[in-house]
PDB file of C-alpha atoms and ligand atoms in Angstrom:
ATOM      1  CA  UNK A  15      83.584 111.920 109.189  1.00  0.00           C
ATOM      2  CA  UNK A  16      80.663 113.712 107.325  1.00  0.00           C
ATOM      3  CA  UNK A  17      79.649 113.887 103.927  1.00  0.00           C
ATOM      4  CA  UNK A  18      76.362 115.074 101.398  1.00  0.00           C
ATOM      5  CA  UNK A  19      75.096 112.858  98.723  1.00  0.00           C
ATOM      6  CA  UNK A  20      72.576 112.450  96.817  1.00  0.00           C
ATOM      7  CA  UNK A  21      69.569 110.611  98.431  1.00  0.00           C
ATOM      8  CA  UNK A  22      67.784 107.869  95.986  1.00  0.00           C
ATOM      9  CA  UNK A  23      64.443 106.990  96.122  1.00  0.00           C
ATOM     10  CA  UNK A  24      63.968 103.609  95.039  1.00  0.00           C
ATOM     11  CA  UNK A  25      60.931 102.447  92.930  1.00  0.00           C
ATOM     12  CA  UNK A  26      58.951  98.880  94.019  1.00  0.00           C
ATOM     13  CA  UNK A  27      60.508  97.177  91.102  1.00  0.00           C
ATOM     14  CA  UNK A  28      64.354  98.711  92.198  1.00  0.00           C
ATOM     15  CA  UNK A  29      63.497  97.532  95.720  1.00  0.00           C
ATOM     16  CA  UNK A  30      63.153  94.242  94.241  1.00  0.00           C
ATOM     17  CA  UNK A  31      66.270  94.214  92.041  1.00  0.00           C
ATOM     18  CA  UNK A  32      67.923  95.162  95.299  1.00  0.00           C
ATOM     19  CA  UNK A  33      66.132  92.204  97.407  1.00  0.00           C
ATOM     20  CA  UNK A  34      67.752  90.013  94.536  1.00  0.00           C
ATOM     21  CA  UNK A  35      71.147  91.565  95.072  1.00  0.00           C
ATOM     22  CA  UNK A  36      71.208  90.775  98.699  1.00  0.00           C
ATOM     23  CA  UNK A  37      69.853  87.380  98.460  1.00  0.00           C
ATOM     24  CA  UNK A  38      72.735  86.757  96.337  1.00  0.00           C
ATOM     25  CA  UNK A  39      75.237  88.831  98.989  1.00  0.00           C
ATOM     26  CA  UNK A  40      73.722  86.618 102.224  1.00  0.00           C
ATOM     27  CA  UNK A  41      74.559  83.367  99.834  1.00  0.00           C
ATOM     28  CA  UNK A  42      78.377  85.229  99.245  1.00  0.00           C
ATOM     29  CA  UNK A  43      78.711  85.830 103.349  1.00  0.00           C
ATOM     30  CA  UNK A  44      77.402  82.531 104.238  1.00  0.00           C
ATOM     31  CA  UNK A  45      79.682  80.578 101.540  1.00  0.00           C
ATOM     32  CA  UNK A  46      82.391  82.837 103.115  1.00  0.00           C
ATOM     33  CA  UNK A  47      81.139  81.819 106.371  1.00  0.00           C
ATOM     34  CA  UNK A  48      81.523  77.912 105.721  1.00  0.00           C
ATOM     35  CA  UNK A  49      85.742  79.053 105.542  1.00  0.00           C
ATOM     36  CA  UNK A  50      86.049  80.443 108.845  1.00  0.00           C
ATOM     37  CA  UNK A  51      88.857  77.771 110.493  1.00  0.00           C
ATOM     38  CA  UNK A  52      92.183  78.028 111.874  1.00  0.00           C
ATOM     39  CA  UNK A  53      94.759  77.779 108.670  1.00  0.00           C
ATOM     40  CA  UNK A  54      92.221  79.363 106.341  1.00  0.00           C
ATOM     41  CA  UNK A  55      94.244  82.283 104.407  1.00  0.00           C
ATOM     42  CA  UNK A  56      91.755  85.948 104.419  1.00  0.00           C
ATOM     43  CA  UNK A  57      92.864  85.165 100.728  1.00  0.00           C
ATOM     44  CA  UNK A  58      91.334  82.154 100.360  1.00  0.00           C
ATOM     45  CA  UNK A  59      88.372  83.693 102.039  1.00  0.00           C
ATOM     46  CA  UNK A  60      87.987  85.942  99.272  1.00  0.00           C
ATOM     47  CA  UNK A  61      88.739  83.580  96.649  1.00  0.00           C
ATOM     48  CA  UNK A  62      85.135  81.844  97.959  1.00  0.00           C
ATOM     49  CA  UNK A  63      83.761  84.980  97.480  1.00  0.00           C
ATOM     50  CA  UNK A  64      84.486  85.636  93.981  1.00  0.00           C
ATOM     51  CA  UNK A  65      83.903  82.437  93.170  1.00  0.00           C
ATOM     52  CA  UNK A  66      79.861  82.501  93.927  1.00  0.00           C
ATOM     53  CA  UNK A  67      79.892  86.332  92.841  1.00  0.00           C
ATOM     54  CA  UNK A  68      81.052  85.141  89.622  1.00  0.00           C
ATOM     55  CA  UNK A  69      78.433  82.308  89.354  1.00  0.00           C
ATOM     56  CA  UNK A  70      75.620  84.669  89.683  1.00  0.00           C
ATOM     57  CA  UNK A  71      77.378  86.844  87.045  1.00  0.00           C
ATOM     58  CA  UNK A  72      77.991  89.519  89.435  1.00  0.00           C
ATOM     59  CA  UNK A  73      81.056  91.880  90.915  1.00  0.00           C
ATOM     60  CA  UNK A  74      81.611  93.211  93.833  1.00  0.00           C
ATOM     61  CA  UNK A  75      81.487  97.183  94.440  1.00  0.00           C
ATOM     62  CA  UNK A  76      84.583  97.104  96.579  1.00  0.00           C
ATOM     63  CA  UNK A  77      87.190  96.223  94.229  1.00  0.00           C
ATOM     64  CA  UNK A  78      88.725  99.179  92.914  1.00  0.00           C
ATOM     65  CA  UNK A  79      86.661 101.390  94.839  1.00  0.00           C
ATOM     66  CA  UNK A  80      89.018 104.487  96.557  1.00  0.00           C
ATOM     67  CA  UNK A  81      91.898 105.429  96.237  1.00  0.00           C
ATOM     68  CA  UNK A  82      94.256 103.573  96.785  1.00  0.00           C
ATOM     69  CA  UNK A  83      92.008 101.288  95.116  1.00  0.00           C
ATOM     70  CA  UNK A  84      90.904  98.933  97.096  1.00  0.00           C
ATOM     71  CA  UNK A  85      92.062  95.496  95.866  1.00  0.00           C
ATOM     72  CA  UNK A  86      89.472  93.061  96.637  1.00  0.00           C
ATOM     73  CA  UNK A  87      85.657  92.041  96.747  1.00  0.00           C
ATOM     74  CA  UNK A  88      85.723  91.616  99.958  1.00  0.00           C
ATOM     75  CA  UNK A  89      87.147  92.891 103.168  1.00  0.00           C
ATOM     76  CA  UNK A  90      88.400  90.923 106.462  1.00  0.00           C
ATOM     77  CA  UNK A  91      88.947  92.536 109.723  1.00  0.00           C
ATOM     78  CA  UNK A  92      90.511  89.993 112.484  1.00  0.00           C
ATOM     79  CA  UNK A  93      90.601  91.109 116.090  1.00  0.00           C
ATOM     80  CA  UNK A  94      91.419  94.455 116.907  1.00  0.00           C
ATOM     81  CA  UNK A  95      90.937  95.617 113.320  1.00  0.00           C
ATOM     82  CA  UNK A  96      87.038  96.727 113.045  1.00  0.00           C
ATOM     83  CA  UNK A  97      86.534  97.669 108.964  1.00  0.00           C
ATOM     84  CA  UNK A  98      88.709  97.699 105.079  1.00  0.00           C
ATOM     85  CA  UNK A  99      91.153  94.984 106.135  1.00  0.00           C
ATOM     86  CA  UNK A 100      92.474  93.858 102.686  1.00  0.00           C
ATOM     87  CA  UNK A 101      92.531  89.959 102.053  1.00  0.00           C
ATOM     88  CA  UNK A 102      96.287  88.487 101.796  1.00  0.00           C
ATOM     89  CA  UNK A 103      97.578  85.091 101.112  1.00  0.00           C
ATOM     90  CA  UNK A 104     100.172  84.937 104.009  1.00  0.00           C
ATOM     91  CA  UNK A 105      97.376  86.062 106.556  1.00  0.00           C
ATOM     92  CA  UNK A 106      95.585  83.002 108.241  1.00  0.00           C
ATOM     93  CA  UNK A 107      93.143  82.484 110.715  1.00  0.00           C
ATOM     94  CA  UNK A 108      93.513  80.981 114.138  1.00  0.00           C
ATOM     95  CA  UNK A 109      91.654  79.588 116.578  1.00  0.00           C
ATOM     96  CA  UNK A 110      89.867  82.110 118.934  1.00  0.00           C
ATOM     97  CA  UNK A 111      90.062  85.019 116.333  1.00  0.00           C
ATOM     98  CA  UNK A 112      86.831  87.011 115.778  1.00  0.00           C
ATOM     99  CA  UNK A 113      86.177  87.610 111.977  1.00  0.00           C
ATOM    100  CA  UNK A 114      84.499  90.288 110.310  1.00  0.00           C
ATOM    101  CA  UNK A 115      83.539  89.912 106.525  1.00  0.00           C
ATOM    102  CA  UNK A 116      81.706  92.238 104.809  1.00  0.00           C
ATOM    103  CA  UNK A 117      81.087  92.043 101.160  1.00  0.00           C
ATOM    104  CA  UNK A 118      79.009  93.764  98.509  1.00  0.00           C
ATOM    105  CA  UNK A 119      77.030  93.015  94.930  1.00  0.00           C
ATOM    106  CA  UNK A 120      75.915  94.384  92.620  1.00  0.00           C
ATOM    107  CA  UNK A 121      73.107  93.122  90.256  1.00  0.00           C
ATOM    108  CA  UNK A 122      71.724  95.140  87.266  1.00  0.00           C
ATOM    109  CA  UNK A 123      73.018  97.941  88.453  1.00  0.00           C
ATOM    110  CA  UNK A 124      72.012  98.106  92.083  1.00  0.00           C
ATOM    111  CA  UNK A 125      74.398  97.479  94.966  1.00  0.00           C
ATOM    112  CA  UNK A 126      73.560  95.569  98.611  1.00  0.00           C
ATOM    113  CA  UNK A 127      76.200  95.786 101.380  1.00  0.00           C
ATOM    114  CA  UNK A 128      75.875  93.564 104.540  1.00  0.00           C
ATOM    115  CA  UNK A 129      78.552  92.173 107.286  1.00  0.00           C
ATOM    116  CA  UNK A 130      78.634  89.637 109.588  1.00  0.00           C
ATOM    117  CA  UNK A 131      81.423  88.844 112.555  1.00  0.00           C
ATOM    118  CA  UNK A 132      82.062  85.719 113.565  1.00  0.00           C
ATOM    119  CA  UNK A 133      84.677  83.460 115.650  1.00  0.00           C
ATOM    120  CA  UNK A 134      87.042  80.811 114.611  1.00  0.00           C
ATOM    121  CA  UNK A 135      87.142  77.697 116.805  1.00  0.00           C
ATOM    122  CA  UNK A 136      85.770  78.332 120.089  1.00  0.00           C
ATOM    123  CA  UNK A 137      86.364  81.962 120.772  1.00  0.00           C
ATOM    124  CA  UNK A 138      86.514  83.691 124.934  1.00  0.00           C
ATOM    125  CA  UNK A 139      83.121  84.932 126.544  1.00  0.00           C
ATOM    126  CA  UNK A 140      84.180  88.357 125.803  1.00  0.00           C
ATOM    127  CA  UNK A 141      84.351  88.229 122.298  1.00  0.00           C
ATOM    128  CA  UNK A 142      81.200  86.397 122.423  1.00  0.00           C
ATOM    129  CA  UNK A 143      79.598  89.141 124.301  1.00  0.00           C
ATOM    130  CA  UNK A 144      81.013  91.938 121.966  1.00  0.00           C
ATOM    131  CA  UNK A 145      79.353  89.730 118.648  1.00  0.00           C
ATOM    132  CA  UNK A 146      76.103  89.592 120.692  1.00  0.00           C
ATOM    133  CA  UNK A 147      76.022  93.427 121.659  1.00  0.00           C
ATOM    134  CA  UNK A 148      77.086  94.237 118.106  1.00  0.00           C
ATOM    135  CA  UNK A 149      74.420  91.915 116.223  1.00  0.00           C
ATOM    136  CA  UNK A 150      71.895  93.697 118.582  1.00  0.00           C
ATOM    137  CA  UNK A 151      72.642  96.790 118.173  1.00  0.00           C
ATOM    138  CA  UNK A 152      71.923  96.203 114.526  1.00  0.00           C
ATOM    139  CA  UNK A 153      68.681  95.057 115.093  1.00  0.00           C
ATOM    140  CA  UNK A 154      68.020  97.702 117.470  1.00  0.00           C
ATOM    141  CA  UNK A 155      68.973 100.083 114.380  1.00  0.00           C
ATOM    142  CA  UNK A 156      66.390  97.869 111.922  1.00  0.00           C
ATOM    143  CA  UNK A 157      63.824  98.418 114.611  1.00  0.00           C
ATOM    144  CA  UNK A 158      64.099 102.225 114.033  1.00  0.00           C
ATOM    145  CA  UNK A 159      63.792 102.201 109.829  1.00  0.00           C
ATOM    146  CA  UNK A 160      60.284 103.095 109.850  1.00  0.00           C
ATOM    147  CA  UNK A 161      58.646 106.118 108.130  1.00  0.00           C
ATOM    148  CA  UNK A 162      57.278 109.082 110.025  1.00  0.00           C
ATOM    149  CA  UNK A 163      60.966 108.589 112.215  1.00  0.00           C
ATOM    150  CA  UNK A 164      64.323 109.905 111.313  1.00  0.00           C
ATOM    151  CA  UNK A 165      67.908 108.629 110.745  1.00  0.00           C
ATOM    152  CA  UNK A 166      68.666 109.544 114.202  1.00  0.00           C
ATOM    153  CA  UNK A 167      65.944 107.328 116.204  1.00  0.00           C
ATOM    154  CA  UNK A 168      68.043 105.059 113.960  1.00  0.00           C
ATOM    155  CA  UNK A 169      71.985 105.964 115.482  1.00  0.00           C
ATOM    156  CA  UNK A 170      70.349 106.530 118.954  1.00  0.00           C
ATOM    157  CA  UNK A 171      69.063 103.073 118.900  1.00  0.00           C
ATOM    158  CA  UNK A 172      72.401 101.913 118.254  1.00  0.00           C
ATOM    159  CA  UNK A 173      74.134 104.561 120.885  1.00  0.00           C
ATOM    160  CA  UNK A 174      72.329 103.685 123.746  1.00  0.00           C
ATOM    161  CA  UNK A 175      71.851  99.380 122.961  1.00  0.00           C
ATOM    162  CA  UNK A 176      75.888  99.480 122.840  1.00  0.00           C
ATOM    163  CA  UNK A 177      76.418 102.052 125.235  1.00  0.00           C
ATOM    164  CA  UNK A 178      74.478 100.501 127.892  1.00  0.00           C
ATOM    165  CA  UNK A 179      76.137  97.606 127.873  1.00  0.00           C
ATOM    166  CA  UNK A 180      79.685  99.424 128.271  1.00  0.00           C
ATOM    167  CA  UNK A 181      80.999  99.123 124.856  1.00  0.00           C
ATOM    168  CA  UNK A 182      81.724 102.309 122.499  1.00  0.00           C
ATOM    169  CA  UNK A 183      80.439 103.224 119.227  1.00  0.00           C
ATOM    170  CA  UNK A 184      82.572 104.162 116.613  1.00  0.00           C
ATOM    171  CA  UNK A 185      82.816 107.834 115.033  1.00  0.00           C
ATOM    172  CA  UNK A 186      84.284 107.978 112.241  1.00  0.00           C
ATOM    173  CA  UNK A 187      82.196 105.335 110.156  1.00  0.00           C
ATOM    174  CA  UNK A 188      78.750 105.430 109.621  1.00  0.00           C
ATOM    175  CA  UNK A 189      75.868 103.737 108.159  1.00  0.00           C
ATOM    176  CA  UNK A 190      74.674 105.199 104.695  1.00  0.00           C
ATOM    177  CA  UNK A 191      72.211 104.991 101.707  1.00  0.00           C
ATOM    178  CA  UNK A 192      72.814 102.468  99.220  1.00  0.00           C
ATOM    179  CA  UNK A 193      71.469 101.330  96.219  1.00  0.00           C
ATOM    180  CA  UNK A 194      72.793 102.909  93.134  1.00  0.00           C
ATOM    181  CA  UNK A 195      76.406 103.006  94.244  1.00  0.00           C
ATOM    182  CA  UNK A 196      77.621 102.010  97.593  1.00  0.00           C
ATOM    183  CA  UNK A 197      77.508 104.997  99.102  1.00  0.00           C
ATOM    184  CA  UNK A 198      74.244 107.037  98.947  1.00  0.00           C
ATOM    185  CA  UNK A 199      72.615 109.622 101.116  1.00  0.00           C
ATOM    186  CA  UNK A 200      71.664 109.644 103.990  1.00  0.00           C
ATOM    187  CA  UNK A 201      74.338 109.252 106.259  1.00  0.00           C
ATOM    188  CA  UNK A 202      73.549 107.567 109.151  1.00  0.00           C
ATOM    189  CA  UNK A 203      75.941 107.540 112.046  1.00  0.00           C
ATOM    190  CA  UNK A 204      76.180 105.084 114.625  1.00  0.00           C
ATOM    191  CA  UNK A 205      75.583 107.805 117.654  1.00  0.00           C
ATOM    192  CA  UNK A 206      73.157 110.850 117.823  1.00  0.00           C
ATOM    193  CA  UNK A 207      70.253 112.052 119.046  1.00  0.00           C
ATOM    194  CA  UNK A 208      66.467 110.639 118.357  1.00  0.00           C
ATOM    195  CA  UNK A 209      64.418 112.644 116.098  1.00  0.00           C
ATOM    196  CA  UNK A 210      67.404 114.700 114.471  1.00  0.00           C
ATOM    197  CA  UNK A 211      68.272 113.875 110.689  1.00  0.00           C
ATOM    198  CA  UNK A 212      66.208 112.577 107.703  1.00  0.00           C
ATOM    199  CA  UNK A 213      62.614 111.992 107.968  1.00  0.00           C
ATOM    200  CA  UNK A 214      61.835 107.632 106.554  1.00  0.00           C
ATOM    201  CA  UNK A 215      60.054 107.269 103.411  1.00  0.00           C
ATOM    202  CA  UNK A 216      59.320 104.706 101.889  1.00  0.00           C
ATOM    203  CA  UNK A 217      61.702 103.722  99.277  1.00  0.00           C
ATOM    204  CA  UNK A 218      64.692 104.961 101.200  1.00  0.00           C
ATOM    205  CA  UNK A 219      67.375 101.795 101.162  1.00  0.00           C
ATOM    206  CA  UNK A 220      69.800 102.301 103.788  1.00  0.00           C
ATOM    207  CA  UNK A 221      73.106 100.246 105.111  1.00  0.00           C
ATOM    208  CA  UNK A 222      72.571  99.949 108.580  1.00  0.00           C
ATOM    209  CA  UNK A 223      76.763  99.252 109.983  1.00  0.00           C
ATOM    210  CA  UNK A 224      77.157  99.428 113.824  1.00  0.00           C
ATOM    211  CA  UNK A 225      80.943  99.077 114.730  1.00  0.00           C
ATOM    212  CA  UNK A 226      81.582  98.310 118.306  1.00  0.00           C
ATOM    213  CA  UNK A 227      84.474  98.560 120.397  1.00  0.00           C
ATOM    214  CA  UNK A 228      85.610  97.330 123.402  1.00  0.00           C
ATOM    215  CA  UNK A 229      87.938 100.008 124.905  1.00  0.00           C
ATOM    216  CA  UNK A 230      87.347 103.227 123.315  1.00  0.00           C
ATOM    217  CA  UNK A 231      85.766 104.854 120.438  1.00  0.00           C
ATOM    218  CA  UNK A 232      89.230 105.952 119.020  1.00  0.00           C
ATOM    219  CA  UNK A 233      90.651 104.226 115.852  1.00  0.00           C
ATOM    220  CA  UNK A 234      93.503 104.845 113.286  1.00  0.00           C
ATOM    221  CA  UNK A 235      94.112 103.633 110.288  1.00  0.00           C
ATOM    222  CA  UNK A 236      97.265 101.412 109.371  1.00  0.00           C
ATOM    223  CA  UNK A 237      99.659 102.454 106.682  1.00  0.00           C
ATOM    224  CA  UNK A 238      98.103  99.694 104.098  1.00  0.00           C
ATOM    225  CA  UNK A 239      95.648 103.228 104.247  1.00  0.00           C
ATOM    226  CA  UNK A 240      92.468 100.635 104.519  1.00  0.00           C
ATOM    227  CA  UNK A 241      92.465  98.066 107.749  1.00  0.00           C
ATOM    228  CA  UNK A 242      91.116 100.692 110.312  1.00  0.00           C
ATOM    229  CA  UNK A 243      92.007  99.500 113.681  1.00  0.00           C
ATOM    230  CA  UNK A 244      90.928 100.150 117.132  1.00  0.00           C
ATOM    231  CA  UNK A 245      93.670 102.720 118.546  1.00  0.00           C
ATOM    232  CA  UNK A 246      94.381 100.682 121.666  1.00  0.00           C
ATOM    233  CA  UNK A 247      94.483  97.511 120.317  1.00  0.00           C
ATOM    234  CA  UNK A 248      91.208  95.730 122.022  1.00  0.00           C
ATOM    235  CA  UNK A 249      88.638  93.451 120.020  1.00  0.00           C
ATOM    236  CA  UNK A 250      86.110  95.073 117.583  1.00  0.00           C
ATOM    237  CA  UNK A 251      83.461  93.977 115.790  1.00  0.00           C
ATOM    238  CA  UNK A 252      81.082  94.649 112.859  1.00  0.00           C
ATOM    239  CA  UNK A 253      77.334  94.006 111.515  1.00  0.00           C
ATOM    240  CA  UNK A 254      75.417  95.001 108.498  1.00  0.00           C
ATOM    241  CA  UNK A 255      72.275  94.771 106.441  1.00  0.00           C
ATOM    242  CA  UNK A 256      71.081  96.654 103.653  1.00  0.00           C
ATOM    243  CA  UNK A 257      67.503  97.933 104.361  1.00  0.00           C
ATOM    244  CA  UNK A 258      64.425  99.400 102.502  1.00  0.00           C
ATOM    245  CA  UNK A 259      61.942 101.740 104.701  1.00  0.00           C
ATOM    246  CA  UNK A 260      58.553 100.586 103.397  1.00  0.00           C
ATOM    247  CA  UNK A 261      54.665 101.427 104.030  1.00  0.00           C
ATOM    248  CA  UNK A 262      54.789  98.790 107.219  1.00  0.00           C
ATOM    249  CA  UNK A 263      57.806  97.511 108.784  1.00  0.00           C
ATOM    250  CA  UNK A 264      61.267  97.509 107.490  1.00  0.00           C
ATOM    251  CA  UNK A 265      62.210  95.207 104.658  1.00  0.00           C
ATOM    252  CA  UNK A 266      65.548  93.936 105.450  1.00  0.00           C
ATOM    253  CA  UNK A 267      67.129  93.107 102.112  1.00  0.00           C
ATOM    254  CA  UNK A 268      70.548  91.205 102.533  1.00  0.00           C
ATOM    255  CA  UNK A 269      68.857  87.738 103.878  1.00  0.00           C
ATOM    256  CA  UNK A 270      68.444  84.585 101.663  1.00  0.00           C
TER     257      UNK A 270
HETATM  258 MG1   MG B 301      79.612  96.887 103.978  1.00  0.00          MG
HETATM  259 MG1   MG B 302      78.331  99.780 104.196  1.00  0.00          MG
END
């Protein structure tokens, strides 16, 4: 999937608007985070959500975005589904699921977007591997967000840390520029080759997303026409931080 938008510069002071905006999103994530047991509804998981969005005073970007609209403020992918699942109050979690939540807020006007997957209970040593690879190709990715390089040192970071280690990278969902909406140039895919794409500036705020599956790269999306799925049914997971390019190194801004 490929798409042109408009790329946003952000100024110091938006930079910091947007570090305030992800502190508050890493508070949302690790709130949700506290949930994560067998019995635990995906609804009720986005109930906590709203609940400390709200007490900041702040929404979500994901509810109502797309069409269909998308009908919650946060999304949760179990197992084999990898992005978009849509919270629901017969759905619960069991032990030895893998969980991915991702959530986004926005605060005067600026959005931050960041994921995290993790396990219920105790989960098997290959879904503990695939959270590992996945959370490291992520920081592989951060590594990369430095001016003078390009958004594809970026994907080829990812590409070859997941790659390496015999899982796949997904295709049709990519990293992007965020700040005044969700979904900002650049894109940034999570394969490609190093030194292709945008040259970093600072001021460039990017969502850095590396999806990871275990089988193959294929997906398809189920007819609720949001939970994307891996197309043979094996584990997936999902990281992501929102992340300014500065003058030195990169500024990740979705941490408390
Ligand atoms: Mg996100
Ligand atoms: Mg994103």
């Amino acid at each position: 999937m490929s798409w042109e938008r408009q790329i946003n510069i952000k100024t110091p002071a938006e930079i910091k608007i947007m570090r305030e905006a992800g502190r508050i999103n890493a508070t949302v994530l690790a709130k949700v985070k506290e949930h994560l047991q067998p019995g635990v509804t995906t609804a009720d998981l986005n109930a906590a959500a709203e609940e400390v969005l709200t007490s900041f005073g702040c929404i979500s970007p994901f509810k109502g975005y797309g069409r269909p609209p998308y009908p919650a403020s946060i999304t949760v992918s179990i197992n084999d589904e990898m992005v978009h699942g849509i919270p629901h109050l017969k759905r619960k979690l069991k032990e030895g699921d893998i969980v991915s939540i991702d959530c986004g807020t926005i605060l005067d006007g600026f959005v931050a977007d960041s994921a995290f997957t993790a396990g219920v209970g105790e989960i098997s040593p290959d879904a503990t591997k695939l959270l590992e690879v996945t959370e490291g190709a992520l920081h592989a990715g951060i590594e990369k967000m430095r001016q003078g390089n390009h958004t594809g040192d970026i994907s080829a970071a990812i590409q070859n840390y997941v790659e390496s280690r015999g899982f796949h990278v997904t295709r049709e969902y990519t990293g992007h520029g965020v700040g005044r909406t969700m979904h900002e140039g650049p894109q940034v895919p999570n394969y490609g080759a190093a030194g292709s794409g945008l040259l970093l500036r600072p001021g460039l705020t990017i969502a850095i997303e590396p999806m990871v599956l275990v089988g193959t790269h294929e997906t398809r999306v189920l007819p609720d026409k949001w939970t994307v799925v891996s197309a043979d049914g094996s584990l997936t997971a999902h990281f992501e931080h929102t992340i300014a390019v500065t003058e030195g190194s990169p500024l990740i801004l979705t941490v408390l």
